[in-house]
N, CA, C and O atoms as a DFTB+ gen file, in Angstrom:
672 C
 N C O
     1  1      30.792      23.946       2.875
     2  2      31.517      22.923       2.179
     3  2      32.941      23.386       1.864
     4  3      33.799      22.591       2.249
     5  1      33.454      24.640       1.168
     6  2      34.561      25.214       1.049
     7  2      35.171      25.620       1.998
     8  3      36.366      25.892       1.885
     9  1      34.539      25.755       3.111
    10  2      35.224      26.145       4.181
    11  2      36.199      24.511       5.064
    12  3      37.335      24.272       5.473
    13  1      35.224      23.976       4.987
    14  2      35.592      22.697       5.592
    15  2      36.711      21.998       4.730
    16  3      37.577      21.359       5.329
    17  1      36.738      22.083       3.403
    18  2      37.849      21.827       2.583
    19  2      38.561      22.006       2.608
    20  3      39.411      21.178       2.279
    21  1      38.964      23.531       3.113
    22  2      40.417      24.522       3.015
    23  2      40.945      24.190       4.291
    24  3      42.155      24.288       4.495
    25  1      40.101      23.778       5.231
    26  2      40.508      23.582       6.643
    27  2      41.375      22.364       6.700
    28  3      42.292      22.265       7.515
    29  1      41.080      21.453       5.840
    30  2      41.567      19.805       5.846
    31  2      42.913      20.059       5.533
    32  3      43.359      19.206       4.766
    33  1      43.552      20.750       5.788
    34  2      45.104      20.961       5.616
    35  2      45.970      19.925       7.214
    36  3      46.910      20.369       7.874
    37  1      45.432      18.851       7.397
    38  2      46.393      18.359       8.599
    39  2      46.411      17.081       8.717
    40  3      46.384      16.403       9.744
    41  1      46.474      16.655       7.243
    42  2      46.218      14.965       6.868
    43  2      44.927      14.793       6.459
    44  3      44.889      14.050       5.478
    45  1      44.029      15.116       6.754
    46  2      42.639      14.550       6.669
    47  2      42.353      14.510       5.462
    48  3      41.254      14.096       5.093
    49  1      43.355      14.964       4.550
    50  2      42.209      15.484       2.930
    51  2      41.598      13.516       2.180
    52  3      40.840      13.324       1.229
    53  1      42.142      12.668       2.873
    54  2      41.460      10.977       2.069
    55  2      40.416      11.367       2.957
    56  3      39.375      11.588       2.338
    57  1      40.330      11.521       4.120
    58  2      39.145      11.081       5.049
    59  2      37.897      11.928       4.434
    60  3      36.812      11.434       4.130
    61  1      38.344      13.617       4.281
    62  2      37.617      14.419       3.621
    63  2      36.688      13.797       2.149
    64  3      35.520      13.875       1.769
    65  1      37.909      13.194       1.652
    66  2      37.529      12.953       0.125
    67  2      36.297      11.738      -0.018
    68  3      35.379      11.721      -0.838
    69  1      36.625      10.665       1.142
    70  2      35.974       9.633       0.922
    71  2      34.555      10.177       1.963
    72  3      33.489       9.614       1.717
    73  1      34.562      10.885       2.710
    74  2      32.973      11.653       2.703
    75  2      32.227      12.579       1.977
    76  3      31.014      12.781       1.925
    77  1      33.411      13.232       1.290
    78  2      32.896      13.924       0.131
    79  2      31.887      13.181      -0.955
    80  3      30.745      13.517      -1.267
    81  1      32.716      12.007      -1.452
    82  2      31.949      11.215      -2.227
    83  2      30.829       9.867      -1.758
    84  3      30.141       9.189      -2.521
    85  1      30.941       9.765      -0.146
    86  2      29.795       9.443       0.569
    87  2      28.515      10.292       0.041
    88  3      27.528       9.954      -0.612
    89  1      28.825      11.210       0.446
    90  2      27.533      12.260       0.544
    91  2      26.884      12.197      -0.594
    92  3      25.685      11.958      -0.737
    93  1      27.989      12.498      -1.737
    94  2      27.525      12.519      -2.770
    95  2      26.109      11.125      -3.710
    96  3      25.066      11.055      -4.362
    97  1      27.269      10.289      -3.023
    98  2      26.560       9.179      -3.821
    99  2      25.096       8.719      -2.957
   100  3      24.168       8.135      -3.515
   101  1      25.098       9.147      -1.344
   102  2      23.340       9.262      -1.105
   103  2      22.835      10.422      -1.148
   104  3      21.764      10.503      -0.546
   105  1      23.449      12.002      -1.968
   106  2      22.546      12.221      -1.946
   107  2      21.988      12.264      -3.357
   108  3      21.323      13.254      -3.662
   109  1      22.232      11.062      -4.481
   110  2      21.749      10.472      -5.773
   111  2      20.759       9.457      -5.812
   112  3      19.858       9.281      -6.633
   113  1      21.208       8.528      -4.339
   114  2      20.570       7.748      -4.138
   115  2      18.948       7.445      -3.767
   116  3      18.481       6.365      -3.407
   117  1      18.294       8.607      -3.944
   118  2      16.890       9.441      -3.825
   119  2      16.379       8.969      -5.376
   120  3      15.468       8.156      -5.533
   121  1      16.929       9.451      -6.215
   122  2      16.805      10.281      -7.743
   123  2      17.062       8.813      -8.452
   124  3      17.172       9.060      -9.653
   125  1      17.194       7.527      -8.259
   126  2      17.435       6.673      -9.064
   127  2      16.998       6.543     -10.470
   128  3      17.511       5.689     -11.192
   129  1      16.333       7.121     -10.779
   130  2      15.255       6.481     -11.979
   131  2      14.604       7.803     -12.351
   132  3      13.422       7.952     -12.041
   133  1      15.294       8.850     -13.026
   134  2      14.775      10.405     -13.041
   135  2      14.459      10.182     -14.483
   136  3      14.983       9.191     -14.993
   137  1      13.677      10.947     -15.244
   138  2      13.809      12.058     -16.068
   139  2      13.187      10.793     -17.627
   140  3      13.359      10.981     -18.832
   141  1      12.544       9.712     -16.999
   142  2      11.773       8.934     -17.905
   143  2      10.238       9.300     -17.794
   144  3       9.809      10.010     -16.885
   145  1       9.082       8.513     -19.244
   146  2       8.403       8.049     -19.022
   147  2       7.809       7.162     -19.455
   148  3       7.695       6.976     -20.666
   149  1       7.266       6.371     -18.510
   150  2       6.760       5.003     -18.479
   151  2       5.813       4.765     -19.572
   152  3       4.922       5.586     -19.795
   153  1       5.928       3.831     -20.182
   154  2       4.500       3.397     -21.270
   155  2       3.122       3.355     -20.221
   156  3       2.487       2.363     -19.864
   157  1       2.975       4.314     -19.985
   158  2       1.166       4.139     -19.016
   159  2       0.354       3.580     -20.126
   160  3      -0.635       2.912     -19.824
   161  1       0.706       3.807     -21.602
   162  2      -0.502       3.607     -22.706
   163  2      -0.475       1.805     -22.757
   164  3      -1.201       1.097     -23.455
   165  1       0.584       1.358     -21.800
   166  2       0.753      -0.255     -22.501
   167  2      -0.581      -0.743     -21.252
   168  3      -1.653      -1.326     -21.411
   169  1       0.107      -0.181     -20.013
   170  2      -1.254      -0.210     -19.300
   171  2      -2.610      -0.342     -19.153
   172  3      -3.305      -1.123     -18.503
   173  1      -2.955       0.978     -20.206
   174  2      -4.206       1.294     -20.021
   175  2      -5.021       0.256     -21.251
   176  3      -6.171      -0.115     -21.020
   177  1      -4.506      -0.048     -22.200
   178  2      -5.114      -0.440     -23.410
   179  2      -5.069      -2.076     -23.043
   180  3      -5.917      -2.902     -23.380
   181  1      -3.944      -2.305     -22.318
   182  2      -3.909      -4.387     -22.168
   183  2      -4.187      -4.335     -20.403
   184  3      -4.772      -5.385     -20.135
   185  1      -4.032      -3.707     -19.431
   186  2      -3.778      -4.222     -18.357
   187  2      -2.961      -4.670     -17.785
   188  3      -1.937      -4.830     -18.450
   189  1      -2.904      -5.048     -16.544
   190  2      -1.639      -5.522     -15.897
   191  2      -1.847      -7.354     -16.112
   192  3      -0.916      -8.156     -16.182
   193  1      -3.348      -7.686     -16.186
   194  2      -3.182      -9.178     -15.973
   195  2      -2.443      -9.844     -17.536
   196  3      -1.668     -10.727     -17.901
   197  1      -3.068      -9.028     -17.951
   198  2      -2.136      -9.358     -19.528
   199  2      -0.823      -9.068     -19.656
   200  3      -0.373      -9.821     -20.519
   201  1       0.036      -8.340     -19.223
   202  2       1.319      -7.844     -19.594
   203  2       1.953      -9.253     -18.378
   204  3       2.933      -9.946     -18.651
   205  1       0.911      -9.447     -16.741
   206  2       1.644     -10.690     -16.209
   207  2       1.987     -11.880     -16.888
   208  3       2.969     -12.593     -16.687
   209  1       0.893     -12.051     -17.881
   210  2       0.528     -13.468     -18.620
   211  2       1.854     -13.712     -19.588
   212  3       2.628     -14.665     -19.685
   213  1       1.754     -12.086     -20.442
   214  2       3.198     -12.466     -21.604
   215  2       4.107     -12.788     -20.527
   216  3       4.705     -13.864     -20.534
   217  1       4.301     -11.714     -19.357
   218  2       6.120     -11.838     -18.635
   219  2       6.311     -13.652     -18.456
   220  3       7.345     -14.198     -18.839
   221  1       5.258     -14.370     -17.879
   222  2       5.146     -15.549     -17.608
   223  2       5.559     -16.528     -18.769
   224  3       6.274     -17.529     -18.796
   225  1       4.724     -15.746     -19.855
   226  2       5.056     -17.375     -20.994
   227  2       6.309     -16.928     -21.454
   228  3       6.946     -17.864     -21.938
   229  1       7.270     -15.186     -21.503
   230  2       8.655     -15.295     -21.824
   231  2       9.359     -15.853     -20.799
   232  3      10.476     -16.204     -21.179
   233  1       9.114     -16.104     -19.490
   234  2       9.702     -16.566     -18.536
   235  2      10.137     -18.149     -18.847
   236  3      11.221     -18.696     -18.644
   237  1       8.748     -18.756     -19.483
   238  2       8.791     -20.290     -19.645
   239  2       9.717     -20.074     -20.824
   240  3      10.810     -20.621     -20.673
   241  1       9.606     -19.624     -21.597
   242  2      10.117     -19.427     -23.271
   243  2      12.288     -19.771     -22.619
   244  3      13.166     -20.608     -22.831
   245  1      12.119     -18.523     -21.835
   246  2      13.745     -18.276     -21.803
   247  2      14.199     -19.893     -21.070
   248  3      14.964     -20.679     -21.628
   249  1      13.473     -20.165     -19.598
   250  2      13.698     -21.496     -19.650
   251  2      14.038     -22.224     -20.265
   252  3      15.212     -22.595     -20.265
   253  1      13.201     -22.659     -20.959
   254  2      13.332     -23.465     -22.361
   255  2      14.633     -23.256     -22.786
   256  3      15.246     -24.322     -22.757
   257  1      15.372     -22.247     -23.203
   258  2      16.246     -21.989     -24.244
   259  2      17.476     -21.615     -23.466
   260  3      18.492     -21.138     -23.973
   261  1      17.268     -21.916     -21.978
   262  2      18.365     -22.288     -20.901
   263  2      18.970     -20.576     -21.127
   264  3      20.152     -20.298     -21.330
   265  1      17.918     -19.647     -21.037
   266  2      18.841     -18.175     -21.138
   267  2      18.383     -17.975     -19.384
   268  3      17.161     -17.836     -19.439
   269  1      18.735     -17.912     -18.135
   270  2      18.489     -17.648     -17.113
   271  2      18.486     -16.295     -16.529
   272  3      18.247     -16.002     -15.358
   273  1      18.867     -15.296     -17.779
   274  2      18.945     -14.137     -17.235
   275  2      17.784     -13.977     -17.512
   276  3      16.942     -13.884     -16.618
   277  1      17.433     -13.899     -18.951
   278  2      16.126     -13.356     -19.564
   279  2      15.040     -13.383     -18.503
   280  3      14.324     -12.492     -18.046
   281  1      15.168     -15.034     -18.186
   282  2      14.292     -15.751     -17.401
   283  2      13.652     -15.306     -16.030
   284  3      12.550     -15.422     -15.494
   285  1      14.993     -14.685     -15.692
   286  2      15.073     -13.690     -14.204
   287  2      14.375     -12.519     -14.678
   288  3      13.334     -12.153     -14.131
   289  1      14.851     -11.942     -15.604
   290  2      14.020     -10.561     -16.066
   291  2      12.505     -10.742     -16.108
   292  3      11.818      -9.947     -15.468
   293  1      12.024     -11.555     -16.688
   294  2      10.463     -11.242     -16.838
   295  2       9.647     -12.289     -15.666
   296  3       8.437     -12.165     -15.480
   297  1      10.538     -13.397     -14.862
   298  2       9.721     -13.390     -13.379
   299  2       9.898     -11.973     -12.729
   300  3       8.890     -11.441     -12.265
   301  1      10.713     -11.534     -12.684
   302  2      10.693     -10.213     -11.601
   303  2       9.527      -9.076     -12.298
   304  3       8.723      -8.386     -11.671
   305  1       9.723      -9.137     -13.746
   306  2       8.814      -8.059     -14.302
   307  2       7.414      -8.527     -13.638
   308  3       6.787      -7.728     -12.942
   309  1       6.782     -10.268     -13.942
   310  2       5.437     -10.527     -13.043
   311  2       5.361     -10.344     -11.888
   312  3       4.340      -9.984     -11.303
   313  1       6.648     -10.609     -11.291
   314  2       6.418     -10.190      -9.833
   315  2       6.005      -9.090      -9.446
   316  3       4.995      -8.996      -8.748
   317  1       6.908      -7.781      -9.937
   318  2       6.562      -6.900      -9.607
   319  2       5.005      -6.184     -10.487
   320  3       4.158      -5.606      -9.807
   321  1       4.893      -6.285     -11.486
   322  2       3.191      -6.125     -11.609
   323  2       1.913      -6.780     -10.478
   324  3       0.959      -6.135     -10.042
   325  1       2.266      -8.337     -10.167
   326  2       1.770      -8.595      -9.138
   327  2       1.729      -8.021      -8.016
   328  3       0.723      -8.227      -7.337
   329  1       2.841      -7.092      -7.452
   330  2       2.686      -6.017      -6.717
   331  2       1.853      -5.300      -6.458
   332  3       1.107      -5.120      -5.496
   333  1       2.122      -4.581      -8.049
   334  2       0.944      -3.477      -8.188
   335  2      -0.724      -3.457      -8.075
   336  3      -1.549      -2.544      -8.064
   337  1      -0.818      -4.982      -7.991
   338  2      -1.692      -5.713      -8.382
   339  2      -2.859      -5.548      -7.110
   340  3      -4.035      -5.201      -7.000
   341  1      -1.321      -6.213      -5.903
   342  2      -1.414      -6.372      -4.342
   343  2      -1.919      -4.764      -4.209
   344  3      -3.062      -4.404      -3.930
   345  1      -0.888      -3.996      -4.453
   346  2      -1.445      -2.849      -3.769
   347  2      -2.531      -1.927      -4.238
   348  3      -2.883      -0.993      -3.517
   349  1      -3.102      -2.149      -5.457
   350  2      -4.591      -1.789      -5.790
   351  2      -5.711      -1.951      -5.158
   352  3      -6.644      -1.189      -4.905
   353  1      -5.402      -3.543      -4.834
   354  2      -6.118      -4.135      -3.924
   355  2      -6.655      -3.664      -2.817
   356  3      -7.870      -3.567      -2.645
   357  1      -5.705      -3.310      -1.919
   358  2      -5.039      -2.517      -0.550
   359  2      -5.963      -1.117      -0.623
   360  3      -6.793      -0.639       0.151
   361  1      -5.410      -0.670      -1.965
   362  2      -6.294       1.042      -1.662
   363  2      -7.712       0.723      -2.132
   364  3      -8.486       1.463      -1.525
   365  1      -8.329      -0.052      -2.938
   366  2      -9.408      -0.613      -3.287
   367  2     -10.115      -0.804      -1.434
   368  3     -11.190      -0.594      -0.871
   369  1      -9.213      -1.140      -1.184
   370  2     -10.281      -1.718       0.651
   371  2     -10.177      -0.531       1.247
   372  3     -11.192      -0.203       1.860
   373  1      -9.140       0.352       1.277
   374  2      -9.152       1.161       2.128
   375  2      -9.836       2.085       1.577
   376  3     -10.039       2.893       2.484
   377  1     -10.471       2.581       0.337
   378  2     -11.752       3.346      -0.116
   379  2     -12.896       3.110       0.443
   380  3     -13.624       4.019       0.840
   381  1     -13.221       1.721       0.549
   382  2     -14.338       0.600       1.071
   383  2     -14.878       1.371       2.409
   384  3     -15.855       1.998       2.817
   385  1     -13.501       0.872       2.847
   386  2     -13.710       1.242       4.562
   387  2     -13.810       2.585       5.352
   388  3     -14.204       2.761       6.505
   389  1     -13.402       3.388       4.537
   390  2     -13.536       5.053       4.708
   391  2     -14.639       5.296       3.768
   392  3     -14.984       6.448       4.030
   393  1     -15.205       4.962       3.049
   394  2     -16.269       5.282       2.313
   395  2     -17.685       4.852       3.759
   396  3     -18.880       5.134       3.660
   397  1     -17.267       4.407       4.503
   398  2     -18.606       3.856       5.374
   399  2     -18.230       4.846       6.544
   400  3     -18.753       4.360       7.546
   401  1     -17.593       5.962       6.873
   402  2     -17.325       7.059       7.726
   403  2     -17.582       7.798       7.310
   404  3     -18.062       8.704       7.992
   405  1     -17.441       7.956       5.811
   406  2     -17.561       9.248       5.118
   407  2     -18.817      10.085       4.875
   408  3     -19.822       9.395       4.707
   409  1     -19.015      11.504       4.813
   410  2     -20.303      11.814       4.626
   411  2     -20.972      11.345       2.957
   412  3     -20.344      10.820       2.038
   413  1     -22.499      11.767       2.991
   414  2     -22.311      11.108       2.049
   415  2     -21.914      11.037       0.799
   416  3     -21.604      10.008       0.199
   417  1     -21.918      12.283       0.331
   418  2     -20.962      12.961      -1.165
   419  2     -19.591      11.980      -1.365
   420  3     -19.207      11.270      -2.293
   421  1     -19.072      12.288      -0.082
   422  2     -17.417      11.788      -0.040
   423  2     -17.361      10.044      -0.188
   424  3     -16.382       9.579      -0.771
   425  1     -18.295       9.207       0.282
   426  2     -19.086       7.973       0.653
   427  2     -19.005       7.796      -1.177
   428  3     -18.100       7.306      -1.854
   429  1     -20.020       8.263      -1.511
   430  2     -20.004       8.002      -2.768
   431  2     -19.080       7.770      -4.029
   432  3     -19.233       6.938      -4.924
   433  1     -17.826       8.954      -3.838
   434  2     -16.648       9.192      -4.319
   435  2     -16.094       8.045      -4.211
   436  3     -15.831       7.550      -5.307
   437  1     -15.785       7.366      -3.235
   438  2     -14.766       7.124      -2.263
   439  2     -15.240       5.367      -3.080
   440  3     -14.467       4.853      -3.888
   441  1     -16.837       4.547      -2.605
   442  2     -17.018       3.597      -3.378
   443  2     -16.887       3.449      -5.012
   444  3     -16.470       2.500      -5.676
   445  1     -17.487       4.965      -5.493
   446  2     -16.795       4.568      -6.898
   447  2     -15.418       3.973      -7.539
   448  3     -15.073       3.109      -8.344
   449  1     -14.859       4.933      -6.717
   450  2     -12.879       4.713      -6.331
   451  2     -12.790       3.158      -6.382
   452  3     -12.295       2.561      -7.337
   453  1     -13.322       2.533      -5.247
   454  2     -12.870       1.639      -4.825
   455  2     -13.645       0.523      -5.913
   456  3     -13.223      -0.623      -5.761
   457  1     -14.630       0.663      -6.905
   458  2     -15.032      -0.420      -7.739
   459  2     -14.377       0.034      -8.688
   460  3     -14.387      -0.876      -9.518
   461  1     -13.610       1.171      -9.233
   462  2     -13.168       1.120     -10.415
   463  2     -11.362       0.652     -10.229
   464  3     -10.638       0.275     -11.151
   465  1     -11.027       0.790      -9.002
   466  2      -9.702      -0.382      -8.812
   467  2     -10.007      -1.745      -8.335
   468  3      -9.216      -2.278      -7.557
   469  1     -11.043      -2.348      -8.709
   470  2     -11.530      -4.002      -8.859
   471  2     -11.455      -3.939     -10.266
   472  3     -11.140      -5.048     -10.698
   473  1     -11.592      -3.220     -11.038
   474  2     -11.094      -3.298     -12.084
   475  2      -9.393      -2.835     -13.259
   476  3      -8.769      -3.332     -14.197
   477  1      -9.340      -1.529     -12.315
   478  2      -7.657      -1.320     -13.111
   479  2      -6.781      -1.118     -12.088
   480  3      -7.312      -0.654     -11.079
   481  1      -5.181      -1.390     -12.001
   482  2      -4.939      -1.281     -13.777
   483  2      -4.643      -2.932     -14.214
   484  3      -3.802      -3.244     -15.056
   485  1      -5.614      -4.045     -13.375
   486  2      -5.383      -5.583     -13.618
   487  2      -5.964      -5.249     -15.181
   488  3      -5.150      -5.732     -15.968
   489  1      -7.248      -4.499     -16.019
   490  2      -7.775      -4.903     -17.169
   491  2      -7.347      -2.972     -17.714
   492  3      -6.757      -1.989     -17.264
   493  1      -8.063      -3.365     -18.833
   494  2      -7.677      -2.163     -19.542
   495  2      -8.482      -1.355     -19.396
   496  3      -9.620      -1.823     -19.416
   497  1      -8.404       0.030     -19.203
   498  2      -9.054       0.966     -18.450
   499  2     -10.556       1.041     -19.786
   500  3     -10.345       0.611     -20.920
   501  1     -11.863       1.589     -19.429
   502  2     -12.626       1.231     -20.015
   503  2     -13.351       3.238     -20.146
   504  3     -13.905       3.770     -21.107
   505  1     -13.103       3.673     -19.137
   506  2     -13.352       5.187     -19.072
   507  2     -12.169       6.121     -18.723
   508  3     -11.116       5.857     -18.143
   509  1     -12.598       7.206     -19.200
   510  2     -11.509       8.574     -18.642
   511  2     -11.000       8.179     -16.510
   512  3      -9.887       8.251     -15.988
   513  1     -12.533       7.753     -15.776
   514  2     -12.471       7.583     -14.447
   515  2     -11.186       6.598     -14.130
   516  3     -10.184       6.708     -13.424
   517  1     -11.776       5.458     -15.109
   518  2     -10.910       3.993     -15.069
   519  2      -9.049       4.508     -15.247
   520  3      -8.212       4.586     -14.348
   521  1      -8.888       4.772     -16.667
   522  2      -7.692       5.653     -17.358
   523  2      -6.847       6.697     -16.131
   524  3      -5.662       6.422     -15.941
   525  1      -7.382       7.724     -15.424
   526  2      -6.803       8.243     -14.799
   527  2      -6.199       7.513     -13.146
   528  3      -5.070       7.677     -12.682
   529  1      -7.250       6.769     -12.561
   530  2      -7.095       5.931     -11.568
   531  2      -5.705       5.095     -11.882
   532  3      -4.755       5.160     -11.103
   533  1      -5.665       4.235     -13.198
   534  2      -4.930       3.169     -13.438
   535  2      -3.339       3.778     -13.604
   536  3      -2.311       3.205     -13.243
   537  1      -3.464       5.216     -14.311
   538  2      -1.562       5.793     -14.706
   539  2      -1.479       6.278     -13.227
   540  3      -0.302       6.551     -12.993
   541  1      -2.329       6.507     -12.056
   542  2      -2.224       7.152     -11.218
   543  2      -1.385       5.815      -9.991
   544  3      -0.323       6.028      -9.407
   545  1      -2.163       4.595      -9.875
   546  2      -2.170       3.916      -9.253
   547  2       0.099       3.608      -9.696
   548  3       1.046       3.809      -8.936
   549  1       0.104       3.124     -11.086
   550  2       1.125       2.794     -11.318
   551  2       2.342       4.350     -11.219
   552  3       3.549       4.578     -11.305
   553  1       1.412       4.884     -11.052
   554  2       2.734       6.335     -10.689
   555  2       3.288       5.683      -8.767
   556  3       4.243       5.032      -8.343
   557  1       2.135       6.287      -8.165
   558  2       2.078       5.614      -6.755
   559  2       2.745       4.145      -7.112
   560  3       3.116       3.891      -5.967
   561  1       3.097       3.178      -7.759
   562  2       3.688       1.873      -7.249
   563  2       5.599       2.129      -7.715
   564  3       6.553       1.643      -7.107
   565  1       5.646       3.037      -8.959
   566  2       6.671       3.631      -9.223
   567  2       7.784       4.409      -7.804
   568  3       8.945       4.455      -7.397
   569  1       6.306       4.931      -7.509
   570  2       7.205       6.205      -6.426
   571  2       7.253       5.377      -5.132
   572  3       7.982       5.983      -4.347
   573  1       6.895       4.516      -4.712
   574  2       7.116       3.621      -3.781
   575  2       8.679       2.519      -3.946
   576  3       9.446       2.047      -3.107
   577  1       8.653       2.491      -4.549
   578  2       9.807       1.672      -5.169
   579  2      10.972       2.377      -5.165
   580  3      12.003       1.863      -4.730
   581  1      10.944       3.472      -5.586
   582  2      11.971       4.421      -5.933
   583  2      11.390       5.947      -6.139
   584  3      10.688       6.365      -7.059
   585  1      11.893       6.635      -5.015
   586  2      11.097       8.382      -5.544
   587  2      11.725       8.567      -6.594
   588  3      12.848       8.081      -6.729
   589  1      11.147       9.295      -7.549
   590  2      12.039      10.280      -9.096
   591  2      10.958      11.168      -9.282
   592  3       9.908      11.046      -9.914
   593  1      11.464      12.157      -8.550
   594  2      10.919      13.778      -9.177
   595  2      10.961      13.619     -10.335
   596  3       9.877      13.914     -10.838
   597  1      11.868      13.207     -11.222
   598  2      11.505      13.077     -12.814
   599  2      10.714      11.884     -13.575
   600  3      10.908      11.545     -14.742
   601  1       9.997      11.449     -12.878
   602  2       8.886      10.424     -13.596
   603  2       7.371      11.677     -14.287
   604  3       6.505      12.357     -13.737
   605  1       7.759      11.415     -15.647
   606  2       6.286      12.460     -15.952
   607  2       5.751      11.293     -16.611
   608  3       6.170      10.177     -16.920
   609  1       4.539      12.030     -16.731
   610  2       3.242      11.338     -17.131
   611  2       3.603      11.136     -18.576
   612  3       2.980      10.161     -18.997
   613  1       4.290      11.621     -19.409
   614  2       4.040      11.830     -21.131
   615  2       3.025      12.669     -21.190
   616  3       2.432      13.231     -20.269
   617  1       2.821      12.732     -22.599
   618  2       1.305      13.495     -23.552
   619  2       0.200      12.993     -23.015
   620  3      -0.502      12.099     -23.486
   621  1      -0.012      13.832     -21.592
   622  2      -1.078      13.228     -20.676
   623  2      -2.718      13.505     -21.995
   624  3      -3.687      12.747     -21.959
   625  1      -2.632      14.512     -22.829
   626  2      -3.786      14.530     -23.638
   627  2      -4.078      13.548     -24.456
   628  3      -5.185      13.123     -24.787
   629  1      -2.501      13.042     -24.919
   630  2      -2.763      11.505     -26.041
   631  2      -3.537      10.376     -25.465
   632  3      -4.475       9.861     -26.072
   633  1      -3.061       9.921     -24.061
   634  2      -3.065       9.381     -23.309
   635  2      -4.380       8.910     -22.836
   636  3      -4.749       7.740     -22.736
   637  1      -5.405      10.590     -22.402
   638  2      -6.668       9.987     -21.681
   639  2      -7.536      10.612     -23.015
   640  3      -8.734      10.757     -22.772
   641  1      -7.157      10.950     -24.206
   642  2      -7.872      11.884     -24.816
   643  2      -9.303       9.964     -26.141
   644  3     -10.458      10.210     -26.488
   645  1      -8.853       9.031     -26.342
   646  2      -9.689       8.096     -26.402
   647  2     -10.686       8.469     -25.231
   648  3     -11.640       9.242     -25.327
   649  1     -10.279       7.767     -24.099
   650  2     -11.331       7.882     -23.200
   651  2     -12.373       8.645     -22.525
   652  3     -13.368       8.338     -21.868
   653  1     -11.593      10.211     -23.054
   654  2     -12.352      11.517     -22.832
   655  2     -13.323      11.414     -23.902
   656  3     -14.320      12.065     -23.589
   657  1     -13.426      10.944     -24.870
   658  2     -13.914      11.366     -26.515
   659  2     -15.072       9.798     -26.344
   660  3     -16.056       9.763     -27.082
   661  1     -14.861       8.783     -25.490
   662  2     -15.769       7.760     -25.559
   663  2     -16.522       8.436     -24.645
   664  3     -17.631       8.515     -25.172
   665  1     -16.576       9.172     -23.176
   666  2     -17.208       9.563     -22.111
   667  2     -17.633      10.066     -22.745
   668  3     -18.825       9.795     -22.602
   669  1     -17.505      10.922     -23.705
   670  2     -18.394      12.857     -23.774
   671  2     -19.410      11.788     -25.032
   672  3     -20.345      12.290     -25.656
């Protein structure tokens, strides 16, 4: 990089500059959304079909009150839960269908998997199994959207420690 800098002595230093800050700005463009974390607890305790239902009636609400941004904000928020929704679905079948190849230990695994995402993260997780599947599923719909090495889990003990304490 310093070398190539010192060299730009023959006009080039805009051309230099405006790839300099090319580079720069994709190589940020990875990292959008670093160094948060997500309410998984809003998740696990209401579900996704519930958090669709509020985005929907603030959707009608902002209507109403002719705010069109708002309005935009929480269709896109249902939309995109509906997503997540879609793609539960998706790995829900594809457990299904590899569970009927699988030996049978793995077979077994594999259908549990796939009945406990017929249930989360659309409802509120009901076990530690349910709980971990559901912050897992919405990590995977996170990192699809946008990679961020800095998406953590939070106080993963606060988190599954109800559901550990109802299992045991």
């Amino acid at each position: 990089y310093w070398y190539a800098k010192k060299r730009c002595n023959n006009g080039n230093r805009k051309s230099f500059r405006l790839t300099e800050k090319l580079a720069f700005y994709l190589s940020s463009m990875t990292q959008m959304i670093s160094h948060i974390a997500p309410d998984y607890e809003v998740v696990l305790k209401r579900g996704l079909i519930e958090i669709i239902a509020e985005a929907r009636l603030k959707e009608s609400e902002a209507i109403g009150n002719g705010n069109t941004e708002k309005a935009d904000f929480h269709r896109a928020t249902a939309i995109s839960m509906e997503g997540v929704l879609t793609l539960t679905q998706r790995y829900s079948r594809e457990c299904e269908r590899l569970a009927k190849r699988a030996s049978e230990k793995r077979s077994g695994e594999l259908w549990e998997i796939a009945q406990a995402l017929k249930c989360v993260p659309a409802k509120p997780a009901e076990t530690l199994h349910e709980a971990l599947l559901s912050i897992n599923m919405m990590r995977v719909a996170l990192n699809q959207e946008n990679f961020c090495s800095g998406l953590s889990i939070g106080p993963l003990d606060k988190l599954l420690h109800p559901y550990c304490k109802a299992d045991i």
